[in-house]
CSV table of C-alpha atoms and ligand atoms in Angstrom, one decimal:
chain,number,residue,atom,x,y,z
A,1,MET,CA,-0.1,-0.1,0.2
A,2,SER,CA,1.4,3.6,-0.7
A,3,ASN,CA,2.4,5.8,2.0
A,4,TYR,CA,-0.1,8.5,0.9
A,5,VAL,CA,-2.8,5.7,1.2
A,6,GLU,CA,-1.8,4.6,4.4
A,7,ARG,CA,-1.7,8.1,5.9
A,8,VAL,CA,-4.8,8.7,5.2
A,9,ILE,CA,-6.3,5.9,6.7
A,10,GLU,CA,-4.7,7.1,10.0
A,11,LEU,CA,-5.4,10.1,10.2
A,12,CYS,CA,-9.1,9.6,9.8
A,13,LYS,CA,-9.0,7.2,12.4
A,14,GLN,CA,-7.6,10.1,14.6
A,15,LYS,CA,-10.1,12.6,13.4
A,16,ASN,CA,-13.1,10.8,14.0
A,17,PRO,CA,-12.7,8.1,17.1
A,18,GLY,CA,-14.8,5.2,17.6
A,19,GLU,CA,-16.0,5.7,14.6
A,20,ILE,CA,-15.4,1.6,13.9
A,21,GLU,CA,-17.9,1.3,10.6
A,22,PHE,CA,-16.5,4.4,8.9
A,23,HIS,CA,-13.3,3.5,9.0
A,24,GLN,CA,-13.9,-0.1,7.9
A,25,THR,CA,-15.2,1.3,4.7
A,26,VAL,CA,-12.2,4.2,4.2
A,27,GLU,CA,-9.5,1.4,4.8
A,28,GLU,CA,-11.5,-1.4,1.9
A,29,VAL,CA,-11.9,1.7,-0.6
A,30,LEU,CA,-8.6,3.8,-0.2
A,31,THR,CA,-6.3,0.4,-0.1
A,32,SER,CA,-7.7,-0.7,-3.7
A,33,LEU,CA,-7.2,3.3,-4.5
A,34,ALA,CA,-3.2,3.1,-4.0
A,35,PRO,CA,-2.3,2.2,-7.3
A,36,VAL,CA,-4.3,5.1,-8.7
A,37,CYS,CA,-2.9,7.9,-6.3
A,38,GLU,CA,0.4,6.6,-7.6
A,39,LYS,CA,-0.5,6.8,-10.8
A,40,HIS,CA,-1.4,10.5,-10.1
A,41,PRO,CA,0.7,11.9,-7.8
A,42,GLU,CA,-1.0,15.8,-8.1
A,43,TYR,CA,-4.0,13.8,-6.0
A,44,GLU,CA,-1.4,13.5,-2.9
A,45,GLU,CA,-0.7,17.5,-3.5
A,46,ALA,CA,-3.9,18.5,-3.7
A,47,ALA,CA,-4.7,16.6,-0.3
A,48,LEU,CA,-8.2,14.4,-2.6
A,49,LEU,CA,-8.1,11.7,-0.1
A,50,GLU,CA,-7.9,14.0,3.0
A,51,ARG,CA,-10.8,15.9,1.2
A,52,LEU,CA,-12.8,13.0,0.4
A,53,THR,CA,-12.8,11.5,3.9
A,54,GLU,CA,-14.2,14.5,5.6
A,55,PRO,CA,-17.8,15.7,4.7
A,56,GLU,CA,-18.3,19.1,3.1
A,57,ARG,CA,-21.1,19.6,5.8
A,58,GLY,CA,-22.6,17.4,8.6
A,59,VAL,CA,-25.3,18.6,10.5
A,60,THR,CA,-26.7,16.8,13.9
A,61,PHE,CA,-29.6,18.0,15.3
A,62,ARG,CA,-32.0,17.7,18.6
A,63,VAL,CA,-35.6,16.0,17.4
A,64,VAL,CA,-38.2,16.0,19.9
A,65,TRP,CA,-41.8,14.4,20.0
A,66,VAL,CA,-44.8,13.2,22.0
A,67,ASP,CA,-45.5,9.4,21.9
A,68,ASP,CA,-49.0,8.0,22.1
A,69,ALA,CA,-48.4,8.0,26.1
A,70,GLY,CA,-48.2,11.8,25.7
A,71,LYS,CA,-44.2,11.3,26.5
A,72,VAL,CA,-41.9,14.0,26.0
A,73,GLN,CA,-39.1,11.8,23.7
A,74,VAL,CA,-36.3,12.9,22.3
A,75,ASN,CA,-33.6,11.6,19.4
A,76,LYS,CA,-30.6,12.7,17.9
A,77,GLY,CA,-30.8,13.8,14.1
A,78,TYR,CA,-28.1,13.5,11.6
A,79,ARG,CA,-27.6,14.7,7.9
A,80,TYR,CA,-24.1,14.3,6.2
A,81,GLN,CA,-23.6,15.8,3.3
A,82,PHE,CA,-20.4,14.1,1.6
A,83,ASN,CA,-19.7,14.9,-1.1
A,84,SER,CA,-21.0,17.7,-4.3
A,85,ALA,CA,-18.2,17.0,-6.6
A,86,ILE,CA,-20.6,15.6,-9.5
A,87,GLY,CA,-24.2,16.5,-7.8
A,88,PRO,CA,-26.2,17.5,-5.4
A,89,TYR,CA,-25.6,15.4,-2.2
A,90,LYS,CA,-27.6,12.1,-2.4
A,91,GLY,CA,-28.3,9.2,-0.2
A,92,GLY,CA,-30.8,7.8,2.0
A,93,LEU,CA,-31.9,7.9,5.5
A,94,ARG,CA,-31.5,5.2,8.4
A,95,PHE,CA,-34.5,5.2,11.1
A,96,ALA,CA,-32.6,2.5,13.6
A,97,PRO,CA,-31.6,2.2,17.6
A,98,ASN,CA,-28.2,1.9,16.7
A,99,VAL,CA,-27.6,4.9,14.3
A,100,TYR,CA,-24.6,7.1,15.0
A,101,PRO,CA,-22.1,9.0,13.4
A,102,GLY,CA,-20.0,6.2,12.0
A,103,ILE,CA,-22.7,4.0,10.8
A,104,ILE,CA,-24.2,7.6,8.7
A,105,LYS,CA,-20.5,8.3,7.6
A,106,PHE,CA,-19.6,4.6,6.7
A,107,LEU,CA,-22.8,4.8,4.3
A,108,GLY,CA,-22.4,8.4,3.1
A,109,PHE,CA,-18.9,7.6,2.0
A,110,GLU,CA,-20.0,4.5,-0.1
A,111,GLN,CA,-22.5,6.8,-1.5
A,112,ILE,CA,-19.9,8.7,-3.0
A,113,PHE,CA,-18.6,5.5,-5.1
A,114,LYS,CA,-21.7,4.2,-5.7
A,115,ASN,CA,-23.9,7.7,-6.8
A,116,SER,CA,-20.5,8.1,-8.8
A,117,LEU,CA,-20.3,4.7,-10.2
A,118,THR,CA,-24.2,5.2,-11.7
A,119,GLY,CA,-22.8,7.6,-14.6
A,120,LEU,CA,-25.8,9.6,-13.1
A,121,PRO,CA,-25.6,13.5,-12.1
A,122,ILE,CA,-25.3,12.4,-7.6
A,123,GLY,CA,-23.5,13.3,-5.3
A,124,GLY,CA,-22.8,11.6,-1.7
A,125,GLY,CA,-24.9,12.4,1.0
A,126,LYS,CA,-26.9,10.3,4.3
A,127,GLY,CA,-28.6,10.8,7.2
A,128,GLY,CA,-31.1,9.3,9.7
A,129,SER,CA,-31.6,9.0,13.7
A,130,ASP,CA,-31.4,7.0,16.5
A,131,PHE,CA,-35.2,6.4,16.4
A,132,ASP,CA,-36.7,2.9,16.0
A,133,PRO,CA,-39.8,3.0,14.1
A,134,ASN,CA,-40.7,-0.6,15.0
A,135,GLY,CA,-43.5,-0.7,17.4
A,136,LYS,CA,-44.8,2.8,17.1
A,137,SER,CA,-47.7,3.4,15.8
A,138,ASP,CA,-48.5,5.6,12.6
A,139,ALA,CA,-49.6,8.4,14.7
A,140,GLU,CA,-45.7,8.5,16.7
A,141,VAL,CA,-44.1,8.3,13.3
A,142,MET,CA,-45.8,10.9,11.6
A,143,ARG,CA,-44.8,12.7,14.5
A,144,PHE,CA,-41.6,12.0,15.1
A,145,CYS,CA,-41.3,12.2,10.8
A,146,GLN,CA,-43.2,16.1,11.0
A,147,ALA,CA,-40.1,16.9,13.6
A,148,PHE,CA,-37.3,15.4,12.1
A,149,MET,CA,-38.1,17.1,8.7
A,150,THR,CA,-38.5,20.6,10.5
A,151,GLU,CA,-34.9,20.5,11.2
A,152,LEU,CA,-34.0,19.1,8.2
A,153,TYR,CA,-35.7,21.3,5.7
A,154,ARG,CA,-33.4,23.8,6.2
A,155,HIS,CA,-30.1,22.0,4.7
A,156,ILE,CA,-31.9,19.9,2.0
A,157,GLY,CA,-33.3,21.2,-1.6
A,158,PRO,CA,-33.7,19.5,-5.1
A,159,ASN,CA,-31.0,21.2,-6.2
A,160,THR,CA,-28.8,20.9,-2.9
A,161,ASP,CA,-29.0,17.6,-1.4
A,162,VAL,CA,-32.4,15.1,-1.8
A,163,PRO,CA,-32.8,12.0,0.6
A,164,ALA,CA,-34.3,8.9,0.2
A,165,GLY,CA,-35.3,5.8,2.9
A,166,ASP,CA,-33.2,3.0,3.6
A,167,LEU,CA,-33.5,0.9,6.8
A,168,GLY,CA,-35.9,1.6,8.8
A,169,VAL,CA,-37.6,4.5,6.3
A,170,GLY,CA,-40.2,3.4,3.9
A,171,ALA,CA,-42.6,4.7,2.1
A,172,ARG,CA,-44.6,5.8,5.1
A,173,GLU,CA,-41.9,7.6,6.4
A,174,ILE,CA,-40.9,9.5,3.4
A,175,GLY,CA,-44.6,10.5,3.0
A,176,TYR,CA,-44.7,12.1,6.7
A,177,LEU,CA,-40.9,13.6,5.8
A,178,PHE,CA,-42.6,14.7,2.3
A,179,GLY,CA,-46.0,16.4,3.4
A,180,GLN,CA,-44.0,18.5,6.2
A,181,TYR,CA,-41.5,19.5,4.0
A,182,LYS,CA,-44.3,20.8,1.3
A,183,ARG,CA,-46.2,22.4,4.2
A,184,ILE,CA,-42.9,24.3,5.4
A,185,VAL,CA,-41.2,25.7,1.9
A,186,ASP,CA,-44.5,25.9,0.3
A,187,ARG,CA,-43.2,24.4,-2.6
A,188,TYR,CA,-43.8,21.4,-4.1
A,189,GLU,CA,-41.1,19.8,-5.2
A,190,GLY,CA,-38.5,16.7,-5.9
A,191,VAL,CA,-36.9,16.7,-2.3
A,192,LEU,CA,-37.1,13.2,-1.6
A,193,THR,CA,-37.9,10.4,-3.2
A,194,GLY,CA,-38.6,6.7,-2.9
A,195,LYS,CA,-41.7,8.8,-2.8
A,196,GLY,CA,-45.2,6.8,-3.3
A,197,ILE,CA,-46.6,6.7,-6.8
A,198,PRO,CA,-49.7,9.1,-6.8
A,199,TYR,CA,-47.4,12.1,-5.7
A,200,GLY,CA,-44.3,12.5,-7.7
A,201,GLY,CA,-42.6,8.9,-6.9
A,202,LEU,CA,-40.9,6.5,-9.9
A,203,LEU,CA,-42.3,3.5,-10.9
A,204,GLY,CA,-40.3,0.7,-10.5
A,205,ARG,CA,-38.1,2.4,-8.0
A,206,ALA,CA,-39.5,0.0,-4.9
A,207,GLU,CA,-38.3,-3.1,-6.3
A,208,ALA,CA,-35.2,-1.0,-8.0
A,209,THR,CA,-32.6,-1.7,-6.1
A,210,GLY,CA,-33.2,-6.1,-5.6
A,211,PHE,CA,-33.6,-5.6,-9.2
A,212,GLY,CA,-30.6,-3.9,-9.5
A,213,ILE,CA,-28.3,-6.3,-7.7
A,214,VAL,CA,-30.0,-9.6,-9.9
A,215,TRP,CA,-28.8,-7.9,-12.9
A,216,TYR,CA,-25.4,-7.6,-11.8
A,217,ALA,CA,-24.8,-11.0,-10.4
A,218,GLU,CA,-26.3,-12.2,-14.0
A,219,GLU,CA,-23.4,-10.2,-15.5
A,220,MET,CA,-20.9,-11.0,-13.2
A,221,LEU,CA,-22.2,-14.7,-14.2
A,222,LYS,CA,-22.1,-14.6,-17.6
A,223,ALA,CA,-18.2,-12.8,-18.0
A,224,ASN,CA,-17.4,-16.2,-16.6
A,225,GLY,CA,-19.4,-18.4,-18.9
A,226,GLU,CA,-22.7,-19.2,-16.4
A,227,ASP,CA,-26.1,-18.5,-16.9
A,228,ILE,CA,-28.1,-17.4,-13.9
A,229,LYS,CA,-31.2,-19.6,-15.0
A,230,GLY,CA,-31.3,-22.5,-12.9
A,231,LYS,CA,-29.4,-21.6,-10.5
A,232,ASP,CA,-29.7,-22.1,-6.5
A,233,VAL,CA,-29.8,-18.7,-5.0
A,234,VAL,CA,-29.2,-17.9,-0.9
A,235,ILE,CA,-30.2,-13.9,0.3
A,236,SER,CA,-30.3,-13.4,3.7
A,237,GLY,CA,-33.1,-10.9,4.9
A,238,PHE,CA,-36.7,-10.2,3.5
A,239,GLY,CA,-36.7,-6.5,3.5
A,240,ASN,CA,-37.1,-4.3,0.2
A,241,VAL,CA,-33.6,-5.1,-1.4
A,242,ALA,CA,-34.0,-9.1,-0.9
A,243,TRP,CA,-37.8,-8.3,-1.9
A,244,GLY,CA,-36.8,-6.6,-5.1
A,245,ALA,CA,-34.4,-9.5,-5.8
A,246,ALA,CA,-36.4,-12.6,-5.2
A,247,TRP,CA,-38.6,-11.7,-7.6
A,248,LYS,CA,-36.2,-10.5,-10.2
A,249,LEU,CA,-34.7,-14.0,-9.6
A,250,GLN,CA,-38.1,-15.5,-10.2
A,251,GLN,CA,-38.2,-14.0,-13.2
A,252,LEU,CA,-34.9,-15.2,-14.7
A,253,GLY,CA,-35.6,-18.4,-13.2
A,254,ALA,CA,-33.2,-18.7,-10.8
A,255,ASN,CA,-34.2,-21.2,-7.6
A,256,LEU,CA,-33.9,-19.3,-4.3
A,257,ILE,CA,-33.6,-21.8,-1.4
A,258,ALA,CA,-32.6,-19.8,1.8
A,259,PHE,CA,-33.9,-16.3,2.9
A,260,SER,CA,-33.5,-15.0,6.7
A,261,GLY,CA,-35.3,-13.0,9.0
A,262,PRO,CA,-34.6,-11.5,12.8
A,263,ASP,CA,-35.9,-15.2,14.3
A,264,GLY,CA,-33.8,-17.2,12.2
A,265,TYR,CA,-33.3,-18.9,8.0
A,266,ILE,CA,-35.8,-20.5,5.9
A,267,TYR,CA,-33.9,-23.4,3.8
A,268,ASP,CA,-37.2,-24.2,1.0
A,269,PRO,CA,-35.5,-27.5,-1.1
A,270,ASP,CA,-38.8,-26.5,-3.4
A,271,GLY,CA,-37.5,-22.8,-3.9
A,272,ILE,CA,-39.2,-20.1,-2.9
A,273,ASN,CA,-40.5,-19.2,-6.0
A,274,THR,CA,-44.5,-19.1,-6.7
A,275,ASP,CA,-46.4,-15.8,-5.9
A,276,GLU,CA,-48.0,-17.6,-3.3
A,277,LYS,CA,-45.1,-17.8,-1.4
A,278,VAL,CA,-43.6,-14.1,-1.8
A,279,ASP,CA,-47.2,-12.5,-1.1
A,280,PHE,CA,-47.2,-14.8,1.8
A,281,LEU,CA,-43.6,-13.2,3.0
A,282,LEU,CA,-44.7,-9.7,2.3
A,283,GLU,CA,-47.7,-10.1,4.5
A,284,LEU,CA,-45.6,-10.9,7.4
A,285,ARG,CA,-43.5,-8.2,6.7
A,286,ALA,CA,-45.9,-5.8,6.7
A,287,SER,CA,-47.6,-7.0,10.0
A,288,GLY,CA,-44.3,-6.7,11.8
A,289,LYS,CA,-44.3,-10.3,13.0
A,290,ASN,CA,-41.5,-12.6,12.8
A,291,ILE,CA,-41.5,-14.1,9.1
A,292,CYS,CA,-39.3,-17.6,8.9
A,293,SER,CA,-41.4,-19.6,11.5
A,294,PRO,CA,-44.8,-19.0,10.4
A,295,TYR,CA,-43.5,-19.5,6.5
A,296,ALA,CA,-42.2,-23.5,7.9
A,297,GLU,CA,-45.6,-23.6,9.6
A,298,LYS,CA,-47.5,-23.1,6.4
A,299,PHE,CA,-45.2,-24.4,3.6
A,300,PRO,CA,-44.1,-27.8,5.4
A,301,ASN,CA,-41.2,-29.1,3.8
A,302,ALA,CA,-39.1,-26.0,4.9
A,303,LYS,CA,-37.0,-26.1,7.5
A,304,PHE,CA,-36.9,-22.9,9.8
A,305,THR,CA,-33.4,-23.1,12.1
A,306,ALA,CA,-33.6,-20.5,14.7
A,307,GLY,CA,-31.7,-18.0,15.5
A,308,LYS,CA,-29.3,-18.4,12.8
A,309,LYS,CA,-28.3,-16.7,9.3
A,310,PRO,CA,-28.4,-18.8,6.2
A,311,TRP,CA,-24.3,-19.0,5.4
A,312,GLY,CA,-24.1,-22.8,6.8
A,313,VAL,CA,-27.0,-23.7,4.9
A,314,HIS,CA,-24.7,-26.4,2.5
A,315,GLN,CA,-23.2,-27.3,6.3
A,316,ASP,CA,-26.7,-27.6,8.1
A,317,PHE,CA,-28.9,-29.5,5.0
A,318,GLY,CA,-26.5,-30.0,3.0
A,319,ALA,CA,-28.0,-27.8,0.2
A,320,ASN,CA,-26.2,-26.6,-2.8
A,321,VAL,CA,-25.4,-23.3,-3.1
A,322,ASP,CA,-24.3,-21.3,-6.9
A,323,LEU,CA,-24.8,-17.8,-5.6
A,324,PHE,CA,-24.8,-16.0,-2.1
A,325,ILE,CA,-27.0,-12.5,-2.4
A,326,PRO,CA,-26.3,-11.0,1.5
A,327,CYS,CA,-29.5,-8.6,1.7
A,328,ALA,CA,-30.0,-7.9,5.3
A,329,MET,CA,-27.3,-4.9,6.7
A,330,GLN,CA,-23.9,-4.3,7.4
A,331,ASN,CA,-21.5,-6.7,8.8
A,332,ASP,CA,-23.4,-9.5,8.5
A,333,VAL,CA,-20.9,-12.3,7.1
A,334,HIS,CA,-17.9,-12.4,9.1
A,335,MET,CA,-14.5,-14.3,8.8
A,336,GLU,CA,-16.8,-18.0,9.9
A,337,ASP,CA,-19.3,-17.2,7.8
A,338,ALA,CA,-17.1,-17.0,4.8
A,339,LYS,CA,-15.6,-20.1,5.3
A,340,ASN,CA,-19.0,-21.9,5.2
A,341,ILE,CA,-19.6,-20.1,2.2
A,342,VAL,CA,-16.7,-21.2,0.3
A,343,GLU,CA,-16.4,-24.8,1.7
A,344,SER,CA,-20.1,-25.2,0.4
A,345,GLY,CA,-18.9,-25.4,-3.3
A,346,CYS,CA,-19.8,-21.8,-4.3
A,347,LYS,CA,-18.1,-19.8,-6.6
A,348,PHE,CA,-20.3,-16.6,-6.2
A,349,TYR,CA,-20.7,-14.1,-4.1
A,350,CYS,CA,-22.4,-10.6,-4.8
A,351,GLU,CA,-23.3,-7.8,-2.0
A,352,GLY,CA,-26.6,-6.8,-1.6
A,353,ALA,CA,-26.7,-4.8,1.7
A,354,ASN,CA,-24.8,-2.0,1.9
A,355,MET,CA,-20.8,-2.9,3.1
A,356,PRO,CA,-22.3,-6.5,4.5
A,357,THR,CA,-19.5,-8.2,4.4
A,358,THR,CA,-16.6,-7.7,7.4
A,359,ASN,CA,-13.1,-6.6,5.5
A,360,ASP,CA,-11.4,-9.7,6.3
A,361,ALA,CA,-14.2,-12.0,5.1
A,362,LEU,CA,-14.0,-9.9,1.9
A,363,VAL,CA,-10.6,-10.6,1.5
A,364,TYR,CA,-10.9,-13.8,1.9
A,365,LEU,CA,-14.4,-14.5,-0.6
A,366,MET,CA,-12.2,-12.3,-3.1
A,367,ASP,CA,-9.4,-14.7,-3.3
A,368,LYS,CA,-11.1,-18.4,-2.7
A,369,MET,CA,-14.5,-17.2,-5.2
A,370,ILE,CA,-14.6,-16.8,-8.9
A,371,ALA,CA,-16.2,-13.0,-8.5
A,372,VAL,CA,-17.3,-11.3,-5.9
A,373,GLY,CA,-19.8,-8.4,-6.9
A,374,PRO,CA,-19.5,-5.3,-4.1
A,375,SER,CA,-22.6,-3.5,-2.9
A,376,LYS,CA,-21.5,0.1,-4.0
A,377,ALA,CA,-21.9,-1.4,-7.4
A,378,ALA,CA,-24.6,-4.3,-7.1
A,379,ASN,CA,-27.1,-2.2,-4.9
A,380,ALA,CA,-26.6,0.9,-7.3
A,381,GLY,CA,-29.9,0.7,-9.3
A,382,GLY,CA,-31.7,2.1,-6.0
A,383,VAL,CA,-30.4,5.5,-6.3
A,384,ALA,CA,-30.2,5.4,-9.8
A,385,CYS,CA,-34.0,5.0,-10.2
A,386,SER,CA,-33.9,7.9,-7.4
A,387,CYS,CA,-31.9,10.1,-10.0
A,388,ILE,CA,-34.6,9.1,-12.9
A,389,GLU,CA,-37.4,10.4,-10.0
A,390,MET,CA,-35.5,13.4,-9.7
A,391,GLY,CA,-35.4,14.3,-13.3
A,392,GLN,CA,-39.3,13.2,-14.1
A,393,ASN,CA,-40.4,15.8,-10.9
A,394,ALA,CA,-37.9,18.2,-12.4
A,395,GLY,CA,-39.6,17.9,-15.3
A,396,HIS,CA,-42.9,18.1,-14.9
A,397,THR,CA,-43.8,14.6,-16.2
A,398,VAL,CA,-44.5,10.6,-15.1
A,399,PHE,CA,-42.0,7.6,-16.7
A,400,GLN,CA,-43.5,4.4,-17.6
A,401,HIS,CA,-42.7,1.4,-15.8
A,402,GLU,CA,-40.7,0.1,-18.9
A,403,ASP,CA,-38.7,2.7,-19.9
A,404,VAL,CA,-37.5,3.0,-15.7
A,405,TYR,CA,-37.1,-0.9,-16.1
A,406,ALA,CA,-35.0,-0.5,-19.8
A,407,GLN,CA,-32.7,2.4,-18.0
A,408,LEU,CA,-32.0,0.5,-15.0
A,409,HIS,CA,-30.8,-2.7,-16.7
A,410,GLN,CA,-28.3,-0.8,-19.1
A,411,ILE,CA,-27.1,1.8,-16.3
A,412,ILE,CA,-26.2,-1.5,-13.9
A,413,LYS,CA,-24.8,-3.6,-17.4
A,414,ASN,CA,-22.7,-0.4,-17.7
A,415,ILE,CA,-21.4,-0.4,-14.2
A,416,TYR,CA,-20.5,-4.2,-14.8
A,417,SER,CA,-18.6,-3.4,-17.4
A,418,ALA,CA,-17.0,-0.3,-15.5
A,419,CYS,CA,-15.8,-2.5,-12.7
A,420,ALA,CA,-14.6,-5.0,-14.7
A,421,LYS,CA,-12.8,-2.9,-17.2
A,422,ALA,CA,-11.3,-0.9,-13.8
A,423,GLY,CA,-10.3,-4.9,-12.5
A,424,GLU,CA,-8.7,-5.3,-15.4
A,425,THR,CA,-6.5,-2.4,-16.0
A,426,TYR,CA,-5.4,-2.1,-12.7
A,427,PHE,CA,-5.6,-5.4,-11.1
A,428,GLY,CA,-5.2,-7.4,-14.8
A,429,ASN,CA,-8.3,-9.8,-14.1
A,430,LYS,CA,-11.7,-8.4,-14.8
A,431,ASN,CA,-13.4,-10.8,-12.0
A,432,ALA,CA,-12.1,-8.4,-9.3
A,433,LEU,CA,-14.8,-6.1,-8.9
A,434,VAL,CA,-14.3,-5.1,-5.6
A,435,GLN,CA,-11.3,-3.0,-6.4
A,436,GLY,CA,-12.9,-2.1,-9.5
A,437,ALA,CA,-15.7,-0.7,-8.5
A,438,ASN,CA,-13.9,1.7,-5.9
A,439,ILE,CA,-11.7,2.5,-8.6
A,440,ALA,CA,-14.0,3.2,-11.4
A,441,GLY,CA,-16.5,5.3,-8.7
A,442,PHE,CA,-13.5,7.5,-7.7
A,443,GLU,CA,-12.0,8.2,-11.1
A,444,ARG,CA,-14.8,10.4,-11.6
A,445,VAL,CA,-15.1,11.7,-8.4
A,446,ALA,CA,-11.3,12.6,-8.5
A,447,GLU,CA,-11.4,14.5,-12.0
A,448,ALA,CA,-14.5,16.7,-10.8
A,449,MET,CA,-12.7,18.0,-8.0
A,450,MET,CA,-9.7,18.4,-9.2
A,451,ALA,CA,-11.1,20.9,-11.9
A,452,GLN,CA,-13.4,22.9,-9.0
A,453,GLY,CA,-10.2,23.3,-7.5
A,454,LEU,CA,-10.0,23.7,-3.6
A,455,VAL,CA,-12.8,24.0,-2.2
B,1,LIG,N1,-30.5,4.2,0.9
B,1,LIG,C1,-29.9,3.3,-0.4
B,1,LIG,C2,-29.0,3.3,-0.9
B,1,LIG,O1,-28.3,2.8,0.2
B,1,LIG,C3,-31.0,4.5,-1.9
B,1,LIG,C4,-30.1,6.1,-1.6
B,1,LIG,C5,-31.4,6.9,-2.6
B,1,LIG,O2,-32.6,6.7,-3.0
B,1,LIG,O3,-30.9,8.4,-2.9
B,1,LIG,O4,-28.5,3.3,-1.7
């Protein structure tokens, strides 16, 4: 690793003490940028990496609201505006009890490269709160969202910063946030994406992230002479991302055999590939209840394993797996899981969630698999469609499903090609997609930052 890269990683750790998720992504990304920085000594002179790892702006604010029992509640709110070199800040809001600056900065930093890879004009940002929507009434969620937006509105705008959803922020939350923004500024504008279809949302946005992941995996397989049709696939989670992925896998004739939820995981040797099964899961998810154990009760061939993730489905049931797609959350796959995955004989691994793999596990998988797809490339379909939604709103128009899917599919193919090309150029390996994604995402932002001077 170059001295410059090492120095900036250390500096970032010192300047952001205790923010381990942020350190993790900075270390992972910057390590792969070493050959680019060696080729461009002017980047060090311009302190490019130091600037890249320091958000342009970050706000932390108090969110005060009253729960249904009349008790006053106080949460923390955040928005980190990381990089606007190639467009307005863009990235979701996460509402979860474990949210703190380390999580928001990790997500915001990843978003810079992800958004750049889409080829669209969007910078990187992320925000959120330590508020937990689980177990809250609709009225409580609304009061929280209104209080949150009452501060956030002054920092965002359709050409400044455009938030969207992430964990804990779905259609309901976006609706309440949008309503409050509009009430305050008295303008109808596309300040949030992931909106409901009747009020400016984009057809196809809900499934875009999952569709994109599967299309990306399809490209990975194709480049190595394999067809996704008929492949046995394991995913983790069953949130928005996993749901879209399950749907596209079904369309492409792949065989989804396992998924997970908070209560454990399901192995269904018959495949989770009928509308009845997927609809049942969606119903369970909407009810806020556990999803795995009721699934096993309804479909008796399915096996439920309590308290475990699906990475050992080969060891537990002798299942064949051709492709693993972690779709739940960060650091879902640790070293021992990676060993199980490799031991299963599976050769392809495509990240769905943001940073679902610990750095040591990722290095191990990259060494043992034919190809590993990185999340910032594979899951970029969500934010790409968000940008299309921004265009739809700015143009006061409505795009059709087919157009959105066609654009999304092309964007994902372009992203895959950019990653493979950078892998080939810098590492002589078209399957070096993890490094390739970091490099391809970085190159565009670096060029823009250099052109714009010391800002
Ligand atoms: N939270 C999503 C992501 O991780 C979507 C961001 C957006 O649409 O702005 O990319």
